[in-house]
Short mmCIF file of C-alpha atoms in Angstrom, two decimals:
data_model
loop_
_atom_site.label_atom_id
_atom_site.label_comp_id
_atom_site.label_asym_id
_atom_site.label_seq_id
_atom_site.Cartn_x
_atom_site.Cartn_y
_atom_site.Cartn_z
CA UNK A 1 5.42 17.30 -9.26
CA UNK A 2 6.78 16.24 -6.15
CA UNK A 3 4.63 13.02 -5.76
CA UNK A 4 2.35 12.60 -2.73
CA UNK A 5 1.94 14.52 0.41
CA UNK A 6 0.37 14.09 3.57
CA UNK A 7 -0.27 16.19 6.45
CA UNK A 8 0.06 16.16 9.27
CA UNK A 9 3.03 13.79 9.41
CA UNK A 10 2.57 12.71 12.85
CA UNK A 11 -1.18 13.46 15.18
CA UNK A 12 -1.18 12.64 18.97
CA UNK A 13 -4.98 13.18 19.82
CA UNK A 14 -6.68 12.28 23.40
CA UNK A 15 -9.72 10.05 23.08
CA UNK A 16 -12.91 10.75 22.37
CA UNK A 17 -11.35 14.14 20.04
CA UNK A 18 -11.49 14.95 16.33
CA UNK A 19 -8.88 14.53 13.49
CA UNK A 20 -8.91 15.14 10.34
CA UNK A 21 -5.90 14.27 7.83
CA UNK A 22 -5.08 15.60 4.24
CA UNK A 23 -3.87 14.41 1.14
CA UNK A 24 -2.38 16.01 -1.68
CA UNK A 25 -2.33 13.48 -4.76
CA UNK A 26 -0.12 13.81 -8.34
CA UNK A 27 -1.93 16.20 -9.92
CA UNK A 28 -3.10 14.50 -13.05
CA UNK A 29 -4.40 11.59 -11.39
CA UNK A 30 -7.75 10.70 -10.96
CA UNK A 31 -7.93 8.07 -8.62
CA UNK A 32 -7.39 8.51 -4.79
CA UNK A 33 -6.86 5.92 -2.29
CA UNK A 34 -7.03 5.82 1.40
CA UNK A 35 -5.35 2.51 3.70
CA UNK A 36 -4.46 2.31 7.37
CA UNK A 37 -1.44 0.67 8.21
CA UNK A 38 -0.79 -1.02 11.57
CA UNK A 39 2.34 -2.47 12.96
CA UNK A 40 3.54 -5.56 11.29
CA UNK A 41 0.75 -5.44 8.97
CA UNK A 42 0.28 -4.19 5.27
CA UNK A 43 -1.97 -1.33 4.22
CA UNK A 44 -5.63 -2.07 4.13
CA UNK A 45 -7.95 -0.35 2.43
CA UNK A 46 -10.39 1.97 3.52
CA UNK A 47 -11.85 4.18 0.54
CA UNK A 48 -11.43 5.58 -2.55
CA UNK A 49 -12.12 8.19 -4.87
CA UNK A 50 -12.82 8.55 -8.59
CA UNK A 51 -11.99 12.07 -9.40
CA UNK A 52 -14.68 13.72 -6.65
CA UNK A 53 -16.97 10.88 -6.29
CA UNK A 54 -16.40 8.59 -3.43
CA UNK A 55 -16.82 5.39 -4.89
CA UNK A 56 -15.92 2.56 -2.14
CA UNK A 57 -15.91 2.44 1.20
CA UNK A 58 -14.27 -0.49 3.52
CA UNK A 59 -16.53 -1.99 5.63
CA UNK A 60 -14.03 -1.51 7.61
CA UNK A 61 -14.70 1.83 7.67
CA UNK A 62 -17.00 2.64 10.69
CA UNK A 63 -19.16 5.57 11.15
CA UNK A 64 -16.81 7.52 13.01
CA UNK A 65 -14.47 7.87 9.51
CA UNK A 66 -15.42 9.97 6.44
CA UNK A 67 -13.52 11.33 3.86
CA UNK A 68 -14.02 13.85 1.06
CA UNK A 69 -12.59 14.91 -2.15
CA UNK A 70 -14.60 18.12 -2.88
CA UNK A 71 -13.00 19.32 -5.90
CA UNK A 72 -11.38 15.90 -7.04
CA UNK A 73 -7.87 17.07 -6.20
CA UNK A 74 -6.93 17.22 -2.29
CA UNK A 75 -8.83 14.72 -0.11
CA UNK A 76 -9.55 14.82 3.75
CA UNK A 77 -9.71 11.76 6.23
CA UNK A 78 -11.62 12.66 9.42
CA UNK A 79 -12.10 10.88 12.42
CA UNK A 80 -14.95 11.66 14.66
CA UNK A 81 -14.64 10.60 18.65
CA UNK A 82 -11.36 9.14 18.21
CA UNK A 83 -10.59 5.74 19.79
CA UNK A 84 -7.08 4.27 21.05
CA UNK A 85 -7.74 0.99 18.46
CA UNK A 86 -7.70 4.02 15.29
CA UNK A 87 -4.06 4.50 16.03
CA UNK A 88 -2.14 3.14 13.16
CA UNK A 89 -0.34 4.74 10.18
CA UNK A 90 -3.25 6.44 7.65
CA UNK A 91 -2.14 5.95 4.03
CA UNK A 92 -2.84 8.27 0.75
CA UNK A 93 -2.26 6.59 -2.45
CA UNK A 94 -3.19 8.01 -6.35
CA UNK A 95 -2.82 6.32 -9.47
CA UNK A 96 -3.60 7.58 -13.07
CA UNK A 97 -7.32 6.20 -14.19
CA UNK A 98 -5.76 3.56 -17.02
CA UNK A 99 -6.14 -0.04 -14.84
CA UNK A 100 -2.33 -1.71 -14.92
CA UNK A 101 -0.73 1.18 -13.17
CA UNK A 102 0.76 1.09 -9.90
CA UNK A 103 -0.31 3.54 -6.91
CA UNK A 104 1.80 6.23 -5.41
CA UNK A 105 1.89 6.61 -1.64
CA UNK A 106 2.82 9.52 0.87
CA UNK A 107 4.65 9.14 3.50
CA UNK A 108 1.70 8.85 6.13
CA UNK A 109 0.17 10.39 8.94
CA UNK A 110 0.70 8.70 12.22
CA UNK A 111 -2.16 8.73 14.48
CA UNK A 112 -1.72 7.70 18.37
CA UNK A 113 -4.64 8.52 20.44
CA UNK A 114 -3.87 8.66 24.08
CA UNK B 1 -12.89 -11.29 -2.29
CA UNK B 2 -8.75 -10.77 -3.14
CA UNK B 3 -6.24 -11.72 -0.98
CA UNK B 4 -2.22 -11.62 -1.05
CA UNK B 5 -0.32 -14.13 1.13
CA UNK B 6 3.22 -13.40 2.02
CA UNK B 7 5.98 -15.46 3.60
CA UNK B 8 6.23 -14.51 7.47
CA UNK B 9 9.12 -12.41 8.49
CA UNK B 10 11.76 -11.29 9.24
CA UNK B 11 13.76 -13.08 6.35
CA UNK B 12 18.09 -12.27 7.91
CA UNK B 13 20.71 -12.57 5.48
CA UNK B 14 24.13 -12.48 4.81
CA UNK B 15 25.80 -9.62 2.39
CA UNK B 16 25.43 -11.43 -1.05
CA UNK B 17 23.09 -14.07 -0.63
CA UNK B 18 20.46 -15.40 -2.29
CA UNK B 19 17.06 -14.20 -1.74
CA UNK B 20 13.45 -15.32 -2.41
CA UNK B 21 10.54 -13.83 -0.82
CA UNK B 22 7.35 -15.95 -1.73
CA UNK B 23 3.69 -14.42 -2.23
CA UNK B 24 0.68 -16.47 -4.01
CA UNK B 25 -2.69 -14.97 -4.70
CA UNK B 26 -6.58 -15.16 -5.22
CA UNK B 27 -8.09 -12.82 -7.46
CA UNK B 28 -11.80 -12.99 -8.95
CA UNK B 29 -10.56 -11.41 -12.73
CA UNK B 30 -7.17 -11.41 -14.21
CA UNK B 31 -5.13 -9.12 -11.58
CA UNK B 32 -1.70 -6.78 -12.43
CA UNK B 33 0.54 -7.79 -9.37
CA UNK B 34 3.40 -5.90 -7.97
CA UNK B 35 6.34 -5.45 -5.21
CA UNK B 36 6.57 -2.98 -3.33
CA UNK B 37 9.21 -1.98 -0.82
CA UNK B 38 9.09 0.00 2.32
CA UNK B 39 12.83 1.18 3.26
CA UNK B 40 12.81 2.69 7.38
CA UNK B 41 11.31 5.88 7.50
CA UNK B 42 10.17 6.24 4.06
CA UNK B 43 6.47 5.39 2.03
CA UNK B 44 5.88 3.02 0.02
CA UNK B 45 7.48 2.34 -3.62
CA UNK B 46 6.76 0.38 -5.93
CA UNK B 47 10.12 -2.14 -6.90
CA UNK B 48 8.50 -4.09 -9.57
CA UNK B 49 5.31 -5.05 -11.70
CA UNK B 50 3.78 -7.57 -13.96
CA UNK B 51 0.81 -6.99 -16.04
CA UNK B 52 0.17 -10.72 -17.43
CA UNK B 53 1.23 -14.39 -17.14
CA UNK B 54 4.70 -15.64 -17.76
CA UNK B 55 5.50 -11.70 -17.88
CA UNK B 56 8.84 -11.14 -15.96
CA UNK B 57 8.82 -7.79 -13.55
CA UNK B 58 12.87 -6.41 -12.79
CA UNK B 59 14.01 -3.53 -10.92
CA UNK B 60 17.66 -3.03 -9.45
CA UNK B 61 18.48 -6.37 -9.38
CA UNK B 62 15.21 -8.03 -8.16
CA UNK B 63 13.16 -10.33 -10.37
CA UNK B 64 9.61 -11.79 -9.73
CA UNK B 65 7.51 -14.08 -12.57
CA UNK B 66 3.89 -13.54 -13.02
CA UNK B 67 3.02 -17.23 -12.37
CA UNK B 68 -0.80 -17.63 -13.08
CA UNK B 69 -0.82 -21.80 -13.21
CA UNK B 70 0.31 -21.22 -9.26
CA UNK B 71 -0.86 -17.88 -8.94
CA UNK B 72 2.45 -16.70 -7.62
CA UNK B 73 4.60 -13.66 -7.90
CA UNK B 74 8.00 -14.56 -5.86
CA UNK B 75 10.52 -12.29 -5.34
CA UNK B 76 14.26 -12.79 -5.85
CA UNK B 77 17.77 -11.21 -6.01
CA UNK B 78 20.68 -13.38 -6.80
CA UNK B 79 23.03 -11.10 -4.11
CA UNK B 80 21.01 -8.92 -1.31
CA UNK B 81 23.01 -5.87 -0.16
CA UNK B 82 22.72 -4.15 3.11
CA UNK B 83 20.52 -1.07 1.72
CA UNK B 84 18.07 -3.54 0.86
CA UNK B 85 17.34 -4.17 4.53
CA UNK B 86 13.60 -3.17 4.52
CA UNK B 87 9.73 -4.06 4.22
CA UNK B 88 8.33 -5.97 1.34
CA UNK B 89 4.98 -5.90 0.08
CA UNK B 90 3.05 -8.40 -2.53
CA UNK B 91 0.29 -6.52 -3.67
CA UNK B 92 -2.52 -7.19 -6.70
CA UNK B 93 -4.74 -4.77 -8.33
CA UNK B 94 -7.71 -6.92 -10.04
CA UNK B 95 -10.79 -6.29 -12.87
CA UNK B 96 -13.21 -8.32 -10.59
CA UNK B 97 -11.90 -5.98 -7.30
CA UNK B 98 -12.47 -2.40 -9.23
CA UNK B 99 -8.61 -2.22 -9.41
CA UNK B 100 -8.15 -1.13 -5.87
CA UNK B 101 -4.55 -2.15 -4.71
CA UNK B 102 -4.64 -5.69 -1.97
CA UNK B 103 -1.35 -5.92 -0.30
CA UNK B 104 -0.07 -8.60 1.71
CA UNK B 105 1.11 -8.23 5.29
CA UNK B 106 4.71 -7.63 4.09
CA UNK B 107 8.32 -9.40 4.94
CA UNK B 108 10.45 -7.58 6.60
CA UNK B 109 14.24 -8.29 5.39
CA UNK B 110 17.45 -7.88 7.43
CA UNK B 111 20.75 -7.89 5.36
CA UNK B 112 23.86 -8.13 7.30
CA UNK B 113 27.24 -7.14 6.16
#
């Protein structure tokens, strides 16, 4: 397994468009995680998901933001009517089900909107 | 809720010296806290855990103590090198918060030779 992946790497949207992000956990896990990362700060959470069932959300997490794990492997972040405040770094993190385990992160997917 | 506090950055060091990064906590169950580093470019890894009190986490030369009396999880190396220039990141996964990783805002570290 190569760990986990992320795509697109880097998004440049205009305002007021559509994104959507995906994530491609470690195959055995069960547990997927999404954060958004901003400049100077550390990742905060956003959701996550227990196999295919979306289990917390953020209240961060406004309206505009939904994610889905439809078959409880790969996961999609979308952004509806994007703002210039979403830009940040968007996060994907997985971790085996037993509770003292660390989570694995991707590399990212940097979002500026213009 | 959880929270992580972190020392404020950037921590700049001479090759070889001594490092500690500190990080205390508030947790509503009995949390598994961890390091994690950030090197430029790169995602996040973990560096090092501990799953209990008094429990000692160690990875490449770093060292933090699972301190529950001051819920604290410092992190130290005895001689920084250059490559460890980069971002690091207290984090806690608790019982009380469903296990969903907290970080802290992360230290950034500069190492020069």
């Amino acid at each position: 397994d190569t760990g986990v992946s992320q795509d697109p790497r880097h998004k440049i949207t205009k305002r007021g468009q559509n994104v959507t992000f995906r994530c491609d956990p470690i195959s055995e896990h069960n547990r997927l995680y999404w954060y958004r990362q901003t400049l100077g700060q550390g990742p905060e959470f956003l959701t996550y998901f227990q196999n295919e069932a979306q289990l917390e959300k953020s209240r961060l997490l406004s309206d505009r933001f939904s994610a889905e794990r439809p078959k409880g492997s790969f996961s999609t972040l979308e952004i509806q009517r994007t703002e210039q405040g979403d830009s940040a770094m968007y996060l994907c993190a997985s971790s085996p089900t037993s509770m003292n385990t660390e989570a694995f992160f991707g590399q990212g997917t940097r979002l500026t909107v213009v | 809720g959880d929270s992580v506090t972190q020392m404020e950055g950037p921590v700049t060091l001479s090759e070889e010296a001594f490092l500690t990064i500190n990080c205390t906590y508030t947790a509503t169950g009995y949390p598994s806290l961890f390091w994690y580093v950030q090197y430029p470019g790169e995602g996040l890894q973990l560096l090092l855990k501990a799953t209990k009190a008094d429990d000692k986490g160690s990875n490449k030369g770093f060292e933090a103590t699972y301190r529950k009396e001051t819920t604290s999880f410092h992190l130290e190396k005895g001689s920084v090198q250059v490559s460890d220039s980069a971002v690091y990141f207290c984090a806690l996964s608790d019982p009380g918060g469903s296990y969903i990783p907290t970080f802290g805002r992360g230290t950034s570290l500069i190492v020069h030779p």
